[in-house]
Amino acid sequence: MDGFDFVHRESVRFRDLDGMGHVNHAVFLTYMESARLAYFRSLGLGQNPLEGLILARAEVDFRSPIELGEQVEVGNRVERIGTKSFVLEQEVHVDGRLAAEGKFVLVAYDYTTGRSKELSSDWRERLEGVPV
């Protein structure tokens, strides 16, 4: 997938389907979440890199249905990095066609205090090391 720093692949499972026989819209978000986790791990951000983050915004445009047996590819790239948050762009492709595109705002979060916090220098360096 051109223009994406990391691509995560998954096969569609029977349980992913809805009553219409195509992948349920909520499962698209699961594919994207799995891809985010794999992406952050590939950057060396730990076994559970989502532990210090909270998802503040999820925006998804659905473009094409996905069916059983198809191979899903989810591209990931950082769009913007702020002081406490960053925006991750993702696209879901199947057999060369665009199935969905999304933008996700992730915020560094301290679960003890219940407040956002600044992105650590480690996170910032690893995210900035990826071409935007």
PDB file of C-alpha atoms in Angstrom:
ATOM      1  CA  MET A   1       0.000   0.000   0.000  1.00  0.00           C
ATOM      2  CA  ASP A   2       1.729   3.109  -1.241  1.00  0.00           C
ATOM      3  CA  GLY A   3       2.108   5.998   1.185  1.00  0.00           C
ATOM      4  CA  PHE A   4       1.690   3.970   4.357  1.00  0.00           C
ATOM      5  CA  ASP A   5       4.466   3.326   6.844  1.00  0.00           C
ATOM      6  CA  PHE A   6       3.106   0.010   8.108  1.00  0.00           C
ATOM      7  CA  VAL A   7       0.595  -2.504   6.727  1.00  0.00           C
ATOM      8  CA  HIS A   8      -1.206  -5.070   8.876  1.00  0.00           C
ATOM      9  CA  ARG A   9      -2.932  -8.057   7.234  1.00  0.00           C
ATOM     10  CA  GLU A  10      -5.851 -10.174   8.444  1.00  0.00           C
ATOM     11  CA  SER A  11      -8.118 -12.772   6.893  1.00  0.00           C
ATOM     12  CA  VAL A  12     -11.869 -12.323   7.164  1.00  0.00           C
ATOM     13  CA  ARG A  13     -13.406 -14.846   9.536  1.00  0.00           C
ATOM     14  CA  PHE A  14     -16.954 -16.206   9.408  1.00  0.00           C
ATOM     15  CA  ARG A  15     -17.689 -14.552  12.767  1.00  0.00           C
ATOM     16  CA  ASP A  16     -16.873 -11.143  11.205  1.00  0.00           C
ATOM     17  CA  LEU A  17     -19.976 -11.308   8.998  1.00  0.00           C
ATOM     18  CA  ASP A  18     -23.401  -9.843   9.655  1.00  0.00           C
ATOM     19  CA  GLY A  19     -26.786 -11.081   8.507  1.00  0.00           C
ATOM     20  CA  MET A  20     -26.213  -9.617   5.041  1.00  0.00           C
ATOM     21  CA  GLY A  21     -23.148 -11.823   4.524  1.00  0.00           C
ATOM     22  CA  HIS A  22     -20.524  -9.088   4.569  1.00  0.00           C
ATOM     23  CA  VAL A  23     -18.200  -7.799   7.283  1.00  0.00           C
ATOM     24  CA  ASN A  24     -20.123  -5.885   9.930  1.00  0.00           C
ATOM     25  CA  HIS A  25     -19.189  -2.200  10.184  1.00  0.00           C
ATOM     26  CA  ALA A  26     -18.059  -2.613  13.824  1.00  0.00           C
ATOM     27  CA  VAL A  27     -15.537  -5.261  12.741  1.00  0.00           C
ATOM     28  CA  PHE A  28     -13.842  -2.699  10.488  1.00  0.00           C
ATOM     29  CA  LEU A  29     -12.987  -0.850  13.712  1.00  0.00           C
ATOM     30  CA  THR A  30     -11.587  -4.065  15.194  1.00  0.00           C
ATOM     31  CA  TYR A  31      -9.357  -4.547  12.137  1.00  0.00           C
ATOM     32  CA  MET A  32      -8.131  -0.963  12.536  1.00  0.00           C
ATOM     33  CA  GLU A  33      -7.538  -1.389  16.274  1.00  0.00           C
ATOM     34  CA  SER A  34      -5.503  -4.565  15.676  1.00  0.00           C
ATOM     35  CA  ALA A  35      -3.492  -2.705  13.040  1.00  0.00           C
ATOM     36  CA  ARG A  36      -2.805   0.198  15.430  1.00  0.00           C
ATOM     37  CA  LEU A  37      -1.544  -2.210  18.074  1.00  0.00           C
ATOM     38  CA  ALA A  38       0.695  -4.038  15.580  1.00  0.00           C
ATOM     39  CA  TYR A  39       1.985  -0.711  14.225  1.00  0.00           C
ATOM     40  CA  PHE A  40       2.944   0.623  17.656  1.00  0.00           C
ATOM     41  CA  ARG A  41       4.602  -2.681  18.535  1.00  0.00           C
ATOM     42  CA  SER A  42       6.607  -2.474  15.291  1.00  0.00           C
ATOM     43  CA  LEU A  43       7.883   0.917  16.477  1.00  0.00           C
ATOM     44  CA  GLY A  44       9.183  -0.753  19.644  1.00  0.00           C
ATOM     45  CA  LEU A  45       6.596   0.830  21.923  1.00  0.00           C
ATOM     46  CA  GLY A  46       6.061  -2.243  24.113  1.00  0.00           C
ATOM     47  CA  GLN A  47       3.898  -5.336  24.283  1.00  0.00           C
ATOM     48  CA  ASN A  48       0.782  -3.316  25.181  1.00  0.00           C
ATOM     49  CA  PRO A  49       1.436   0.146  23.752  1.00  0.00           C
ATOM     50  CA  LEU A  50      -2.229   1.149  24.050  1.00  0.00           C
ATOM     51  CA  GLU A  51      -1.914   0.993  27.844  1.00  0.00           C
ATOM     52  CA  GLY A  52      -0.958   4.676  28.191  1.00  0.00           C
ATOM     53  CA  LEU A  53      -3.310   5.970  25.512  1.00  0.00           C
ATOM     54  CA  ILE A  54      -6.984   6.703  25.242  1.00  0.00           C
ATOM     55  CA  LEU A  55      -8.919   6.840  21.981  1.00  0.00           C
ATOM     56  CA  ALA A  56     -10.515  10.291  21.891  1.00  0.00           C
ATOM     57  CA  ARG A  57     -11.977  10.297  18.384  1.00  0.00           C
ATOM     58  CA  ALA A  58     -12.724   7.728  15.692  1.00  0.00           C
ATOM     59  CA  GLU A  59     -13.848   8.787  12.223  1.00  0.00           C
ATOM     60  CA  VAL A  60     -14.476   6.111   9.580  1.00  0.00           C
ATOM     61  CA  ASP A  61     -15.815   6.351   6.042  1.00  0.00           C
ATOM     62  CA  PHE A  62     -16.969   3.020   4.623  1.00  0.00           C
ATOM     63  CA  ARG A  63     -16.303   2.673   0.893  1.00  0.00           C
ATOM     64  CA  SER A  64     -16.785  -0.963  -0.109  1.00  0.00           C
ATOM     65  CA  PRO A  65     -18.112  -4.157   1.502  1.00  0.00           C
ATOM     66  CA  ILE A  66     -15.782  -6.969   2.514  1.00  0.00           C
ATOM     67  CA  GLU A  67     -16.749 -10.626   2.171  1.00  0.00           C
ATOM     68  CA  LEU A  68     -15.749 -13.966   3.670  1.00  0.00           C
ATOM     69  CA  GLY A  69     -12.363 -15.276   2.534  1.00  0.00           C
ATOM     70  CA  GLU A  70     -10.952 -11.932   1.498  1.00  0.00           C
ATOM     71  CA  GLN A  71      -7.603 -10.684   2.783  1.00  0.00           C
ATOM     72  CA  VAL A  72      -7.746  -7.324   4.577  1.00  0.00           C
ATOM     73  CA  GLU A  73      -4.804  -4.912   4.521  1.00  0.00           C
ATOM     74  CA  VAL A  74      -4.792  -1.954   6.912  1.00  0.00           C
ATOM     75  CA  GLY A  75      -2.308   0.824   6.207  1.00  0.00           C
ATOM     76  CA  ASN A  76      -1.145   3.087   9.047  1.00  0.00           C
ATOM     77  CA  ARG A  77       0.535   6.484   9.051  1.00  0.00           C
ATOM     78  CA  VAL A  78       0.874   9.387  11.451  1.00  0.00           C
ATOM     79  CA  GLU A  79      -0.807  12.546  10.190  1.00  0.00           C
ATOM     80  CA  ARG A  80      -0.027  14.969  13.017  1.00  0.00           C
ATOM     81  CA  ILE A  81       1.689  14.948  16.393  1.00  0.00           C
ATOM     82  CA  GLY A  82       0.666  17.397  19.112  1.00  0.00           C
ATOM     83  CA  THR A  83       1.809  17.931  22.685  1.00  0.00           C
ATOM     84  CA  LYS A  84      -0.549  15.384  24.242  1.00  0.00           C
ATOM     85  CA  SER A  85      -2.070  13.643  21.253  1.00  0.00           C
ATOM     86  CA  PHE A  86      -1.547  12.495  17.703  1.00  0.00           C
ATOM     87  CA  VAL A  87      -3.688  11.659  14.694  1.00  0.00           C
ATOM     88  CA  LEU A  88      -3.323   8.300  12.993  1.00  0.00           C
ATOM     89  CA  GLU A  89      -4.660   7.755   9.482  1.00  0.00           C
ATOM     90  CA  GLN A  90      -5.671   4.270   8.437  1.00  0.00           C
ATOM     91  CA  GLU A  91      -7.002   2.760   5.220  1.00  0.00           C
ATOM     92  CA  VAL A  92      -8.520  -0.680   4.770  1.00  0.00           C
ATOM     93  CA  HIS A  93      -7.914  -2.284   1.374  1.00  0.00           C
ATOM     94  CA  VAL A  94      -9.087  -5.602  -0.052  1.00  0.00           C
ATOM     95  CA  ASP A  95      -7.839  -6.907  -3.406  1.00  0.00           C
ATOM     96  CA  GLY A  96      -6.635  -3.428  -4.378  1.00  0.00           C
ATOM     97  CA  ARG A  97      -9.908  -1.659  -3.609  1.00  0.00           C
ATOM     98  CA  LEU A  98     -10.483   0.854  -0.824  1.00  0.00           C
ATOM     99  CA  ALA A  99     -12.936  -0.575   1.721  1.00  0.00           C
ATOM    100  CA  ALA A 100     -12.676   2.098   4.442  1.00  0.00           C
ATOM    101  CA  GLU A 101     -10.606   5.038   5.566  1.00  0.00           C
ATOM    102  CA  GLY A 102     -10.323   6.463   9.036  1.00  0.00           C
ATOM    103  CA  LYS A 103      -8.710   9.021  11.285  1.00  0.00           C
ATOM    104  CA  PHE A 104      -8.128   8.369  14.956  1.00  0.00           C
ATOM    105  CA  VAL A 105      -7.076  10.805  17.664  1.00  0.00           C
ATOM    106  CA  LEU A 106      -5.081   9.105  20.406  1.00  0.00           C
ATOM    107  CA  VAL A 107      -4.255  10.938  23.615  1.00  0.00           C
ATOM    108  CA  ALA A 108      -1.518  10.139  26.149  1.00  0.00           C
ATOM    109  CA  TYR A 109      -3.484   9.404  29.300  1.00  0.00           C
ATOM    110  CA  ASP A 110      -2.762   8.868  32.983  1.00  0.00           C
ATOM    111  CA  TYR A 111      -5.373   6.416  34.233  1.00  0.00           C
ATOM    112  CA  THR A 112      -4.401   7.067  37.875  1.00  0.00           C
ATOM    113  CA  THR A 113      -5.239  10.770  37.738  1.00  0.00           C
ATOM    114  CA  GLY A 114      -7.864  10.461  34.998  1.00  0.00           C
ATOM    115  CA  ARG A 115      -6.215  13.202  32.945  1.00  0.00           C
ATOM    116  CA  SER A 116      -4.345  13.612  29.705  1.00  0.00           C
ATOM    117  CA  LYS A 117      -0.591  14.036  29.849  1.00  0.00           C
ATOM    118  CA  GLU A 118       2.200  15.012  27.485  1.00  0.00           C
ATOM    119  CA  LEU A 119       3.413  12.395  25.042  1.00  0.00           C
ATOM    120  CA  SER A 120       6.622  10.883  26.367  1.00  0.00           C
ATOM    121  CA  SER A 121       9.847  11.719  24.570  1.00  0.00           C
ATOM    122  CA  ASP A 122      10.109   8.031  23.589  1.00  0.00           C
ATOM    123  CA  TRP A 123       6.694   8.070  21.911  1.00  0.00           C
ATOM    124  CA  ARG A 124       7.396  11.401  20.223  1.00  0.00           C
ATOM    125  CA  GLU A 125      10.762  10.258  18.864  1.00  0.00           C
ATOM    126  CA  ARG A 126       9.381   6.989  17.523  1.00  0.00           C
ATOM    127  CA  LEU A 127       6.325   8.632  15.948  1.00  0.00           C
ATOM    128  CA  GLU A 128       8.417  11.448  14.458  1.00  0.00           C
ATOM    129  CA  GLY A 129      10.855   8.910  13.030  1.00  0.00           C
ATOM    130  CA  VAL A 130       8.087   7.842  10.676  1.00  0.00           C
ATOM    131  CA  PRO A 131       7.657   9.993   7.555  1.00  0.00           C
ATOM    132  CA  VAL A 132       4.439  12.017   7.813  1.00  0.00           C
TER     133      VAL A 132
END
